[in-house]
Short mmCIF file of C-alpha atoms in Angstrom, two decimals:
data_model
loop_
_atom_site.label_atom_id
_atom_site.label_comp_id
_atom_site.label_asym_id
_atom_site.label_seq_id
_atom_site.Cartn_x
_atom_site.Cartn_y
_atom_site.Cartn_z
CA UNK A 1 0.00 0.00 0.00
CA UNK A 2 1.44 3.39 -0.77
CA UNK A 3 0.72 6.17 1.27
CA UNK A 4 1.03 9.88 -0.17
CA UNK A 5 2.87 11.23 2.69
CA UNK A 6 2.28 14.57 0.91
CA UNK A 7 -1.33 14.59 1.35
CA UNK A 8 -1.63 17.15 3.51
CA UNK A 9 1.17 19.47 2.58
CA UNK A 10 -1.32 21.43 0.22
CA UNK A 11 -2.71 23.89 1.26
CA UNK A 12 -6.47 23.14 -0.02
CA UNK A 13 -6.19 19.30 1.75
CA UNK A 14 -5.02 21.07 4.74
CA UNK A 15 -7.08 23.51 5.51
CA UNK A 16 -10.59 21.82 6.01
CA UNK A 17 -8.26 18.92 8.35
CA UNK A 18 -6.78 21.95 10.45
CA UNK A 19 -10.34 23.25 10.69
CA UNK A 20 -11.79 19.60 11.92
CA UNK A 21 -8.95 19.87 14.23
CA UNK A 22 -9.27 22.96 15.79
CA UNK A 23 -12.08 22.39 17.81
CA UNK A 24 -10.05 19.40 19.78
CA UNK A 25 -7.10 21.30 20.78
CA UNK A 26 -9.29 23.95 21.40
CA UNK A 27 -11.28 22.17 24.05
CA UNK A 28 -8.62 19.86 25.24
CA UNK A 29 -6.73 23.40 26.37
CA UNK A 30 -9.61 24.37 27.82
CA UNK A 31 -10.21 21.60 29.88
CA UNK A 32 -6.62 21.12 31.03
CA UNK A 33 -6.40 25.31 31.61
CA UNK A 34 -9.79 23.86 34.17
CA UNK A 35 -7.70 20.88 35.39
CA UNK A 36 -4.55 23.17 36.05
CA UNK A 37 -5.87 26.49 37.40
CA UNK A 38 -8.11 23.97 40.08
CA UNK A 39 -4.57 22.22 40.96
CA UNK A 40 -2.43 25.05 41.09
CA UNK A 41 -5.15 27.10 43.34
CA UNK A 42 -6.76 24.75 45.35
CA UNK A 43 -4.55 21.14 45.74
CA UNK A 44 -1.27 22.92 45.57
CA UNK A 45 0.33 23.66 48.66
CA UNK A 46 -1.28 26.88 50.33
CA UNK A 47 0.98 29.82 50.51
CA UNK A 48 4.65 29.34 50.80
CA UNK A 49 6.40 30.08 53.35
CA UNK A 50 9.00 32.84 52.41
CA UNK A 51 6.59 33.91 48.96
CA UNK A 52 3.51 34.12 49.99
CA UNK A 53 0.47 33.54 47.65
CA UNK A 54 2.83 34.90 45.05
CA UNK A 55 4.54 31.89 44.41
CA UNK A 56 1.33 30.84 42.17
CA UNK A 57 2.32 32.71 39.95
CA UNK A 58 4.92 30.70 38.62
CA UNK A 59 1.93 27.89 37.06
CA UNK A 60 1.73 30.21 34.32
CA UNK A 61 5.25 31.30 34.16
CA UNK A 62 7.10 28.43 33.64
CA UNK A 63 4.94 26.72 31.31
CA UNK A 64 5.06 30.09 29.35
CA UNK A 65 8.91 30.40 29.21
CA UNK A 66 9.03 26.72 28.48
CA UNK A 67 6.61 27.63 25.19
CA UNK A 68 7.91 30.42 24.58
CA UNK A 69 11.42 28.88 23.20
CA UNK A 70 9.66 25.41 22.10
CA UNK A 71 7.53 27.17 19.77
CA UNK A 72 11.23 29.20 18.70
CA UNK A 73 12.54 26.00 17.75
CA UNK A 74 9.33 24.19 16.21
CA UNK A 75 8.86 27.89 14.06
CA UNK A 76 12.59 27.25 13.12
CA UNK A 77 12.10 24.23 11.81
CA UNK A 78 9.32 24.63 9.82
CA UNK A 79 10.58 27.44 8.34
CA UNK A 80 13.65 25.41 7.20
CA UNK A 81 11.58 22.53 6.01
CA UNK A 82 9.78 25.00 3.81
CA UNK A 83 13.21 26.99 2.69
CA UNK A 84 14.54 23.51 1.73
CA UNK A 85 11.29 21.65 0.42
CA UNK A 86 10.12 25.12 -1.23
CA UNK A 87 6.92 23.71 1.01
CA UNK A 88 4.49 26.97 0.87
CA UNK A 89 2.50 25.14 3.96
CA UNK A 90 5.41 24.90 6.14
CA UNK A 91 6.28 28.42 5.42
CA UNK A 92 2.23 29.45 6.19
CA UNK A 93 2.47 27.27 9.92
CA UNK A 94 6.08 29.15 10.64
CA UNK A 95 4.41 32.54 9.76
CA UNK A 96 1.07 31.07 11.91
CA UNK A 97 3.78 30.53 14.94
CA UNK A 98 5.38 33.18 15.60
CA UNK A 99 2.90 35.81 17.09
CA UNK A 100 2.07 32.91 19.51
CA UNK A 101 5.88 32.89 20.36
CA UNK A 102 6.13 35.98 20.76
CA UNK A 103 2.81 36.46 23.04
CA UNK A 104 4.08 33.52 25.49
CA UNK A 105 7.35 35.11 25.70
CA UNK A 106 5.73 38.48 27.15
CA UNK A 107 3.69 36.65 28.77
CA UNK A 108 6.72 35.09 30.47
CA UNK A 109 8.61 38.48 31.25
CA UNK A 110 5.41 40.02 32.47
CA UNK A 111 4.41 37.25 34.79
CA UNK A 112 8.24 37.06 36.02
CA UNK A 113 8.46 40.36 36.77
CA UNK A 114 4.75 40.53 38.60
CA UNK A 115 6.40 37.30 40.57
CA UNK A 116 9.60 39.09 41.15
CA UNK A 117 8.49 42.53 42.64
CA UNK A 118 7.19 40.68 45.66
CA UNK A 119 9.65 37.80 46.13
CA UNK A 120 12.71 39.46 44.75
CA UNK A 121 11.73 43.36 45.75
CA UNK A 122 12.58 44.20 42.49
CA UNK A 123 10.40 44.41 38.95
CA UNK A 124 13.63 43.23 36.79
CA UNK A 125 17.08 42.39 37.59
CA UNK A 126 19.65 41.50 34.66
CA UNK A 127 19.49 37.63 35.39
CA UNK A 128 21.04 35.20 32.48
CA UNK A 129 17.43 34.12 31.91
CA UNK A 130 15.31 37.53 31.84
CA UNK A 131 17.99 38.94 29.28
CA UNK A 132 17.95 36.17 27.09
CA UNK A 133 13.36 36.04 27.37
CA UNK A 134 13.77 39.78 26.33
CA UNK A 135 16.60 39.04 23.50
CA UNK A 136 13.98 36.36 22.43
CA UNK A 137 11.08 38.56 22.40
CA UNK A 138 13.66 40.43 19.95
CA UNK A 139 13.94 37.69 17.75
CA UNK A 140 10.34 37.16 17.29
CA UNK A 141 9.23 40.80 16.59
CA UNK A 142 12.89 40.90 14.55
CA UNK A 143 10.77 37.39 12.64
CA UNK A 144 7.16 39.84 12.37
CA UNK A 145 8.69 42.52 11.39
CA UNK A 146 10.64 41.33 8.50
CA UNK A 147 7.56 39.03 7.27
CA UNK A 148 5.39 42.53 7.18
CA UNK A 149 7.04 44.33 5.53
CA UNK A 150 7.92 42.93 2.31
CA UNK A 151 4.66 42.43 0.10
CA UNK A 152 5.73 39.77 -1.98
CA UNK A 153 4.31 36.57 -0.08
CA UNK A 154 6.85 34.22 -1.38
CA UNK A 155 10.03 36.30 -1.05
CA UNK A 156 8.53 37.02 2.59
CA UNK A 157 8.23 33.49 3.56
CA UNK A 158 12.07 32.75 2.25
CA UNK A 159 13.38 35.75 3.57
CA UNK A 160 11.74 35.13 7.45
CA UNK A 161 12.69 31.35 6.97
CA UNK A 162 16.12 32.32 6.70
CA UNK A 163 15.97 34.63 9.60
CA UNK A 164 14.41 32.10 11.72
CA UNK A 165 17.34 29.64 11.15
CA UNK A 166 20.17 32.48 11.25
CA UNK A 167 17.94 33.42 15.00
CA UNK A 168 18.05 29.59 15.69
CA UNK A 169 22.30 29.20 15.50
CA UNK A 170 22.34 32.14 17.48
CA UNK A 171 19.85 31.53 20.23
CA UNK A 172 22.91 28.77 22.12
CA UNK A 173 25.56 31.38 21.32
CA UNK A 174 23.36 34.82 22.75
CA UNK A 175 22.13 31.90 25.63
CA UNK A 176 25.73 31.88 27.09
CA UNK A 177 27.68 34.99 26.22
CA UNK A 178 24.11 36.11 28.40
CA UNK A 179 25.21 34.09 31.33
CA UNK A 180 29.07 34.52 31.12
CA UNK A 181 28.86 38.11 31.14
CA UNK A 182 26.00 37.77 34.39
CA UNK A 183 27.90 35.49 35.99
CA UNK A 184 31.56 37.81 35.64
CA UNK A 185 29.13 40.93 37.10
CA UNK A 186 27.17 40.15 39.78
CA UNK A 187 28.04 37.31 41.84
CA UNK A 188 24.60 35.71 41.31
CA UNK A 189 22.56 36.85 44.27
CA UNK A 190 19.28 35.55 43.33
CA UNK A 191 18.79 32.28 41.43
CA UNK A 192 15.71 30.40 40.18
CA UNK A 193 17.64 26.78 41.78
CA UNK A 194 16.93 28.32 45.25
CA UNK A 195 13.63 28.13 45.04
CA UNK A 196 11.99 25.79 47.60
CA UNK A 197 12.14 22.28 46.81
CA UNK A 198 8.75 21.16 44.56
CA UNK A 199 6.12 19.37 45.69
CA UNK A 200 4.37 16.47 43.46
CA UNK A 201 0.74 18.75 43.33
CA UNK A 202 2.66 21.57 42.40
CA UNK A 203 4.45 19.94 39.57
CA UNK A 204 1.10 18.25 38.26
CA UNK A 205 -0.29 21.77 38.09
CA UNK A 206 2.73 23.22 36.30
CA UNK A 207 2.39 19.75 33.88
CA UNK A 208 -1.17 20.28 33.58
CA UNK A 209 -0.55 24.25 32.71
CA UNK A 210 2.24 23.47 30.12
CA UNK A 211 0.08 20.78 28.80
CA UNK A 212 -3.10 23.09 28.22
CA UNK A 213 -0.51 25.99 26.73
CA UNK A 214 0.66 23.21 24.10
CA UNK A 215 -2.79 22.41 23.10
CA UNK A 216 -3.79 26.43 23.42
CA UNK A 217 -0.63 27.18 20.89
CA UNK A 218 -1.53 24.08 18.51
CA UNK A 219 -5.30 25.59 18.06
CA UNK A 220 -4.47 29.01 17.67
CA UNK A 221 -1.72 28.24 14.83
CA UNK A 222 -4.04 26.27 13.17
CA UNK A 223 -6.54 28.76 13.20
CA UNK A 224 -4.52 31.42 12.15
CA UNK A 225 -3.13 29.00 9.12
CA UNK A 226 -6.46 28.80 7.94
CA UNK A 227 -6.81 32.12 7.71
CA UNK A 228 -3.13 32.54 5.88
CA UNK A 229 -4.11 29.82 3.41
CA UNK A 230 -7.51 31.94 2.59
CA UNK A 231 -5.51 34.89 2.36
CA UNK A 232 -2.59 33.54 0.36
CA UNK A 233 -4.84 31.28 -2.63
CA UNK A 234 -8.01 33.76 -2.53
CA UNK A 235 -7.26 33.31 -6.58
CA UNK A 236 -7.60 29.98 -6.51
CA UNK A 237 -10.96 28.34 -7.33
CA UNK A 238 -11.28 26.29 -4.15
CA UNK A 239 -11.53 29.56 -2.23
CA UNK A 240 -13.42 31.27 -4.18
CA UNK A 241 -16.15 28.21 -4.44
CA UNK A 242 -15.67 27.39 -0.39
CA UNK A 243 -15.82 31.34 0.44
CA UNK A 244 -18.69 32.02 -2.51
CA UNK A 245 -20.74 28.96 -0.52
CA UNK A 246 -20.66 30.43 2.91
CA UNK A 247 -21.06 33.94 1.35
CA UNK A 248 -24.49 32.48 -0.53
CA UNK A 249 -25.43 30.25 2.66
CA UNK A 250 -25.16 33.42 4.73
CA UNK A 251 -27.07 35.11 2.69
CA UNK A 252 -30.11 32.87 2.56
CA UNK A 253 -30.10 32.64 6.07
CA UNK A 254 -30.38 35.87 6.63
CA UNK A 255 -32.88 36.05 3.69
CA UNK A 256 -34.86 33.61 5.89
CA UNK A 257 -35.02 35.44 9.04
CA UNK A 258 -36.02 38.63 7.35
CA UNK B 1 38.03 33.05 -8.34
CA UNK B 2 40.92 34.99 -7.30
CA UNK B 3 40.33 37.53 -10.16
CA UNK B 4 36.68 38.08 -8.99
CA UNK B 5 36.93 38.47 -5.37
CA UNK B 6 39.83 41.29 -5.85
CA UNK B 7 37.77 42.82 -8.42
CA UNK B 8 34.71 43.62 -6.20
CA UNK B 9 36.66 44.53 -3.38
CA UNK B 10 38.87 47.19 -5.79
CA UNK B 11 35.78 48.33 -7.21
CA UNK B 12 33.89 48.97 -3.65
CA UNK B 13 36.64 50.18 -2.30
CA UNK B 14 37.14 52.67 -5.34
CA UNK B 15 33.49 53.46 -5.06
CA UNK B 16 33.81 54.45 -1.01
CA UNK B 17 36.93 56.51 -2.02
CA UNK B 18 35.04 58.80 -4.79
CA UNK B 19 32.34 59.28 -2.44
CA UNK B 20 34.27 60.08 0.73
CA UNK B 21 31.45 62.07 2.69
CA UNK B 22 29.52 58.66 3.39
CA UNK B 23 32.60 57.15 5.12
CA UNK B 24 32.92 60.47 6.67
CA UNK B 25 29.12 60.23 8.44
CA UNK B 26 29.71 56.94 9.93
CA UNK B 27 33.23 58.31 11.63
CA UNK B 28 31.37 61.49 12.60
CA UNK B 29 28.52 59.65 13.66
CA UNK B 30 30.69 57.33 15.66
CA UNK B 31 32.43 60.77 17.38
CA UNK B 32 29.18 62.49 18.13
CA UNK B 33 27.36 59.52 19.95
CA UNK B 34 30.11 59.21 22.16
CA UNK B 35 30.81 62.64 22.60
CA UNK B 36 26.61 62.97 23.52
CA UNK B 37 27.04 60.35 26.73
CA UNK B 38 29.50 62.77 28.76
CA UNK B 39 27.14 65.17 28.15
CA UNK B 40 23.96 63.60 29.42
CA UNK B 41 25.61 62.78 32.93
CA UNK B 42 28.20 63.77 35.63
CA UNK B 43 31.68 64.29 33.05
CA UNK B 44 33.73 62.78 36.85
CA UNK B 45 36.74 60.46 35.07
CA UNK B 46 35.94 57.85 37.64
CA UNK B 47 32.14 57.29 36.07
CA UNK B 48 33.50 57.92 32.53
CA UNK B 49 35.94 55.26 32.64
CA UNK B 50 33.52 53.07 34.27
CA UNK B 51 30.96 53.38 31.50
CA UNK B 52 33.69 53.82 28.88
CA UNK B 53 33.87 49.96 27.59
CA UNK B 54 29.84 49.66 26.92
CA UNK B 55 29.23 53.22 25.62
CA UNK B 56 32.33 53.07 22.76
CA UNK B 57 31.24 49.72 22.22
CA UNK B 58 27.59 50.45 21.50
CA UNK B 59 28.64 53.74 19.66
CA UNK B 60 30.41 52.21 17.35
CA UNK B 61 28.25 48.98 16.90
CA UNK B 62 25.50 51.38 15.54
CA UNK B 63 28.11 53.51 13.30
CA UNK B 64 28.35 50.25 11.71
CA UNK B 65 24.91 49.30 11.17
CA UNK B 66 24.11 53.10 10.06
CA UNK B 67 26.08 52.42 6.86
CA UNK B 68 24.62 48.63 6.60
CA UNK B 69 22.10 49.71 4.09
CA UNK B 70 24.30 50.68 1.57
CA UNK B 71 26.42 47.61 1.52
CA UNK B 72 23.86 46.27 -1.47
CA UNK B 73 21.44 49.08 -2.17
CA UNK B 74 23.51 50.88 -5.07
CA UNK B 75 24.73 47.39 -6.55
CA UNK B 76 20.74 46.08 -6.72
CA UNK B 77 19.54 49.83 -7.99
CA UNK B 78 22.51 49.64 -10.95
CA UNK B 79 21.89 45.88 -12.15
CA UNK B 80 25.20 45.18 -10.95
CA UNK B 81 24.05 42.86 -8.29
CA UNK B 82 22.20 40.51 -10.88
CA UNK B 83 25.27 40.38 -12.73
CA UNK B 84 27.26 38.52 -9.70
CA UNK B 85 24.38 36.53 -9.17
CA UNK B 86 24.97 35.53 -12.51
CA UNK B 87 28.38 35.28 -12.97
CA UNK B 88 30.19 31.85 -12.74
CA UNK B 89 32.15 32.35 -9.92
CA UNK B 90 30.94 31.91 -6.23
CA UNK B 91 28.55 34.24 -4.83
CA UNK B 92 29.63 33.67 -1.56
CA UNK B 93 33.00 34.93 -2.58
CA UNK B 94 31.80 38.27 -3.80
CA UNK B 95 29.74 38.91 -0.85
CA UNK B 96 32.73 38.47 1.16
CA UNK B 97 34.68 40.71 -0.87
CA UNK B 98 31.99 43.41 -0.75
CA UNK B 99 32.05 42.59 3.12
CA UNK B 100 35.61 43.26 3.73
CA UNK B 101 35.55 46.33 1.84
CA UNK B 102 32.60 47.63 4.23
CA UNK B 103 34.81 46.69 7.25
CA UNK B 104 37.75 48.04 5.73
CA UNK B 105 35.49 51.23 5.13
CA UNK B 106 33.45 51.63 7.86
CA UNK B 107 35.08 49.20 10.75
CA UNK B 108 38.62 49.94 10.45
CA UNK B 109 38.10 54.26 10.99
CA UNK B 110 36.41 53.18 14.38
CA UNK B 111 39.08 51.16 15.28
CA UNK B 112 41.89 53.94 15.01
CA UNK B 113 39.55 56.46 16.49
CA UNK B 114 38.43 54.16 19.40
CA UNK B 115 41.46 55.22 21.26
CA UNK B 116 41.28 58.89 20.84
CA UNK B 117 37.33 58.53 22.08
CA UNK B 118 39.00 56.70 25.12
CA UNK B 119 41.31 59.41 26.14
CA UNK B 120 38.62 61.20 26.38
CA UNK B 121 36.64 58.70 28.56
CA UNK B 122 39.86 58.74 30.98
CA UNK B 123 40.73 55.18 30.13
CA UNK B 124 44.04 54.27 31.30
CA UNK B 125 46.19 53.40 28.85
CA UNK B 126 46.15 49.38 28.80
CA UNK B 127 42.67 49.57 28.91
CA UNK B 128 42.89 51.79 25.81
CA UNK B 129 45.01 48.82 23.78
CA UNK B 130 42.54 46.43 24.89
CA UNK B 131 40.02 48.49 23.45
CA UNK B 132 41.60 49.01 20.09
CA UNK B 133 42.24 44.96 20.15
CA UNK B 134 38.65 44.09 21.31
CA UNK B 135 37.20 46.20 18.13
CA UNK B 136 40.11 45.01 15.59
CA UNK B 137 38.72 41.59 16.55
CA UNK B 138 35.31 41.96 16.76
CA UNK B 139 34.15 44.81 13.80
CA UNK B 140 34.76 42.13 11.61
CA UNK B 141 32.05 40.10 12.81
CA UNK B 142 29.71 43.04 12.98
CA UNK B 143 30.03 43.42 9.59
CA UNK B 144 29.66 39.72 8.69
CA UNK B 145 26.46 39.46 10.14
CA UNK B 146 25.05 43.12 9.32
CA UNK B 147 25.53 41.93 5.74
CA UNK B 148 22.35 38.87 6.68
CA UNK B 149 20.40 41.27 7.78
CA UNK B 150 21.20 43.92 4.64
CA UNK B 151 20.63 41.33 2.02
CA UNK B 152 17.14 40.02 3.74
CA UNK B 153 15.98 43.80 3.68
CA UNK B 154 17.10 44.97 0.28
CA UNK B 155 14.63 46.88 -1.67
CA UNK B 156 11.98 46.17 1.73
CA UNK B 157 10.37 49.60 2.44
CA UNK B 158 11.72 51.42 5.86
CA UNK B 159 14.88 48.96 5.40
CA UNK B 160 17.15 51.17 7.78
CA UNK B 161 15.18 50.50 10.95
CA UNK B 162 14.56 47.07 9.70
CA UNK B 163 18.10 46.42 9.79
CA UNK B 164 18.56 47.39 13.28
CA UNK B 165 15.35 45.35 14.00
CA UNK B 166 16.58 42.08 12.59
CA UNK B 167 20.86 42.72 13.53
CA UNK B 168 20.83 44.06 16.82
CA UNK B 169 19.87 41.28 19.00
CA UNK B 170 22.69 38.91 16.73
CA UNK B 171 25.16 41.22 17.79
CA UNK B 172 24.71 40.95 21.53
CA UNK B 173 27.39 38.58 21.76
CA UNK B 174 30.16 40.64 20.31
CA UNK B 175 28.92 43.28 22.57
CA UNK B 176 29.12 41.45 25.11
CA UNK B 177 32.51 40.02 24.35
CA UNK B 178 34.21 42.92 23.43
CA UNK B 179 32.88 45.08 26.40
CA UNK B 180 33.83 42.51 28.64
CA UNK B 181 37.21 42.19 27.24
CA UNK B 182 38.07 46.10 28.28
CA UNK B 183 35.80 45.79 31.22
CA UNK B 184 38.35 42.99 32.67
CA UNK B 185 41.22 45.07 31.69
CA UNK B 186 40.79 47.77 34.27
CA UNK B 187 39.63 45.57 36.80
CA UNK B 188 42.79 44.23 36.74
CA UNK B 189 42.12 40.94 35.20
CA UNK B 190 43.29 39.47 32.28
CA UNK B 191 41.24 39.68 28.75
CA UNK B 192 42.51 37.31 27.28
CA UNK B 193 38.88 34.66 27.49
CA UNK B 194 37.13 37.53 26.35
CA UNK B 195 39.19 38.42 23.27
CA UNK B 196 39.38 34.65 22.52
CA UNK B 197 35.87 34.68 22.15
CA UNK B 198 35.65 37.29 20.13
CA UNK B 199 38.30 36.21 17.77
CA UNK B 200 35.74 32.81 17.92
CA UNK B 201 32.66 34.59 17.26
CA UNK B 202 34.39 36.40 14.31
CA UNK B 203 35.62 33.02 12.72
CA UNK B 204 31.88 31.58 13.11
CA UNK B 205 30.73 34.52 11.69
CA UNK B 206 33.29 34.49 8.82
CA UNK B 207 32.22 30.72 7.99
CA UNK B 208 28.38 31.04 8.11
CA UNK B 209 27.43 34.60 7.18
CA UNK B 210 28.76 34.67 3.70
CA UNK B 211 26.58 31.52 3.12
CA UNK B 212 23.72 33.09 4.52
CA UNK B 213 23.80 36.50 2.73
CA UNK B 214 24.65 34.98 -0.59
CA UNK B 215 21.23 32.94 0.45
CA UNK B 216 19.32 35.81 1.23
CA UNK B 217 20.61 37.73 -1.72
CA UNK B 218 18.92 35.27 -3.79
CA UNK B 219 16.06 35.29 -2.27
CA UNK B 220 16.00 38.79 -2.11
CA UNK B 221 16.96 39.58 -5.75
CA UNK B 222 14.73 37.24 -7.20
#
């Protein structure tokens, strides 16, 4: 039996199977955002000791840093799949990625720095791990930026895959020149390894948390794929026929009503 | 090969000659930033020299981005820059050429005037050779990988503060690096990790950027 592997990898196969697949992820981070917020509120332990309530916090932080460099990597390689495949698809999911990236990597900083004020006393210190977040956040807007403002889809998708990958041999090199030159500064007076030892409830919530983020980032890039593939092939007849049907079905509908 | 790759780096390097004033507004530009940073704070030697390393360093990191922009704009608006795409011999080796002539143009001035900037900053003077060593070492790669991010925006509207957009954050390590090298150097400590890598960022650098800007020149010019 042969299977065509490549199926999928147009755009007009792939767009009604992200669109049956959407609703899934969509519900399955919904219900493990449920399953996480109840663990990391009510099962995990109450208030720490030295951080107060504040140490909650970190159920959405971590998760969020930990997406924020996954999807880095997983927007990498797509982008190099589709600069060495000439794969328009791949190119469409990098492009879908990357304001996701970039929205868990605020989310990171912001959520740090709320976290930090009351356990550190301080909104922002010049840690190894904040400066490379920020320098991150830098890559991805560096990534949106680039994409916008050249007009020519295909030259935009090359030109941003080849920015991702140039971003992706860096991100190890900025990663420890980051921490050399913290380290040679200030003799690290607050690290994340001090933190309290974990407890098994609050790991399951920060599991469940990263869990429901991974599902939350798969839905959303799907989503916004679909909406790059209309974009990108509204000349092609399968649009034009899918996006004439809804246009007509809308129309009876309302037709009905009135 | 050999004929090609001196060729391009005559010709850019004739072309920067005749028109001397750009050179000139990257060195000035270079002068004026770090003249600006005294100004904006307490002149005392002790804070000067303190801030000295970062402040020359960033100055002249954005001197050299400033002129990034040019390094292909003329060549794509005159055809000439379809004509190496489609000449026999490598692209990557004309890129590099047209690279070294931009450091040679626009790196090397900062380098001989980093000193005289220091003076001014109150650096002492092996803190001032460090300096000059740090930028020989590290300009280089500055230019390497400003050249990615000027053949990814060519012909993109608002490509200037694209440039800085997309280069900046790559250069942190060279910043990093080089400021640390001259930071070490007054505190008494020895430079010598810091310079080393530099010299290895510079050698990455010279590997994988030409690569990746003759890449992006295709993709770019196509």
């Amino acid at each position: 039996m042969k299977i065509n592997w490549f199926k999928y990898s147009s755009p007009q196969n792939f767009y009604p199977l992200a669109g049956r697949m959407v609703p899934w992820f969509a519900w399955l981070a919904a219900l493990l955002t449920i399953a996480g917020l109840y663990v990391s509120f009510f099962l995990a332990p109450p208030a720490d000791f030295q951080q107060k309530e504040a140490y909650r916090i970190i159920f959405v932080h971590v998760p969020a840093a930990w997406m924020s460099m996954v999807i880095y990597i997983v927007m990498a390689a797509w982008a190099g799949i589709g600069l060495a495949l000439n794969a328009r698809l791949s190119a469409m999911m990098a492009q879908a990625l990357a304001p996701t990236g970039a929205m868990f990597t605020l989310l990171a900083l912001v959520t740090g720095s709320l976290w930090g004020k009351p356990t550190w006393g301080t909104w922002w210190v010049w840690d190894a791990r904040l400066t490379s977040e920020l320098i991150l956040l830098f890559l991805y807007l560096g990534f949106i930026a680039l994409q916008a403002a050249i007009d020519d889809p295909r030259r935009a998708d090359r030109a941003g895959a080849l920015l991702a990958l140039v971003g992706a041999v860096n991100v190890p090199i900025i990663y420890f020149s980051v921490k050399w030159w913290n380290t040679l500064h200030q003799g690290s007076s607050i690290s994340m390894g001090a933190a309290p030892k974990m407890v098994v409830t609050m790991l399951t919530g920060m599991l469940l948390m990263a869990l429901a983020f991974w599902m939350y980032a798969i839905a959303v890039a799907l989503m916004r794929a679909r909406c790059i593939i209309l974009e990108r092939e509204r000349n092609s007849e399968w649009v034009k026929e899918l996006v004439g049907a809804e246009i007509c079905g809308s129309q009876t509908k309302t037709g009905v009503n009135a | 090969m050999n004929a090609a790759w001196l060729t391009v780096l005559q010709r850019d390097l004739l072309q920067a000659f005749r028109r001397r004033s750009d050179v000139a507004t990257t060195v000035f530009f270079f002068l004026i930033v770090s003249s600006l940073f005294p100004l904006g704070m307490n002149p005392e030697s002790e804070t000067l020299s303190l801030i000295a390393p970062g402040v020359l360093w960033v100055a002249a990191l954005l001197a050299g981005m400033l002129s990034l922009t040019r390094l292909f704009a003329t060549d794509f608006a005159d055809g000439s820059l379809e004509q190496m795409l489609l000449a026999p011999q490598p692209l990557t080796l004309m890129v590099l050429a047209k690279i070294l002539a931009h450091w040679l143009v626009c790196g090397l001035p900062v380098v001989l005037l980093a000193p005289i900037i220091g003076l001014q900053y109150a650096l002492p003077y092996e803190a001032l050779q460090i300096l000059m060593l740090s930028l020989l070492l590290g300009t280089p790669a500055l230019s390497l990988i400003g050249a990615i991010g000027a053949a990814l925006t060519l012909g993109v509207r608002g490509s200037g503060l694209l440039v800085a957009l997309l280069v900046l954050p790559l250069y942190i390590p060279v910043l990093i690096f080089g400021a640390g090298a001259v930071a070490a150097s007054q505190h008494g400590m020895s430079a010598q990790a810091h310079l080393s890598l530099l010299a290895a960022c510079s050698l990455l650098a010279l590997v994988l950027a030409p690569l990746a800007t003759a890449a992006a020149l295709r993709i770019s010019v196509e």
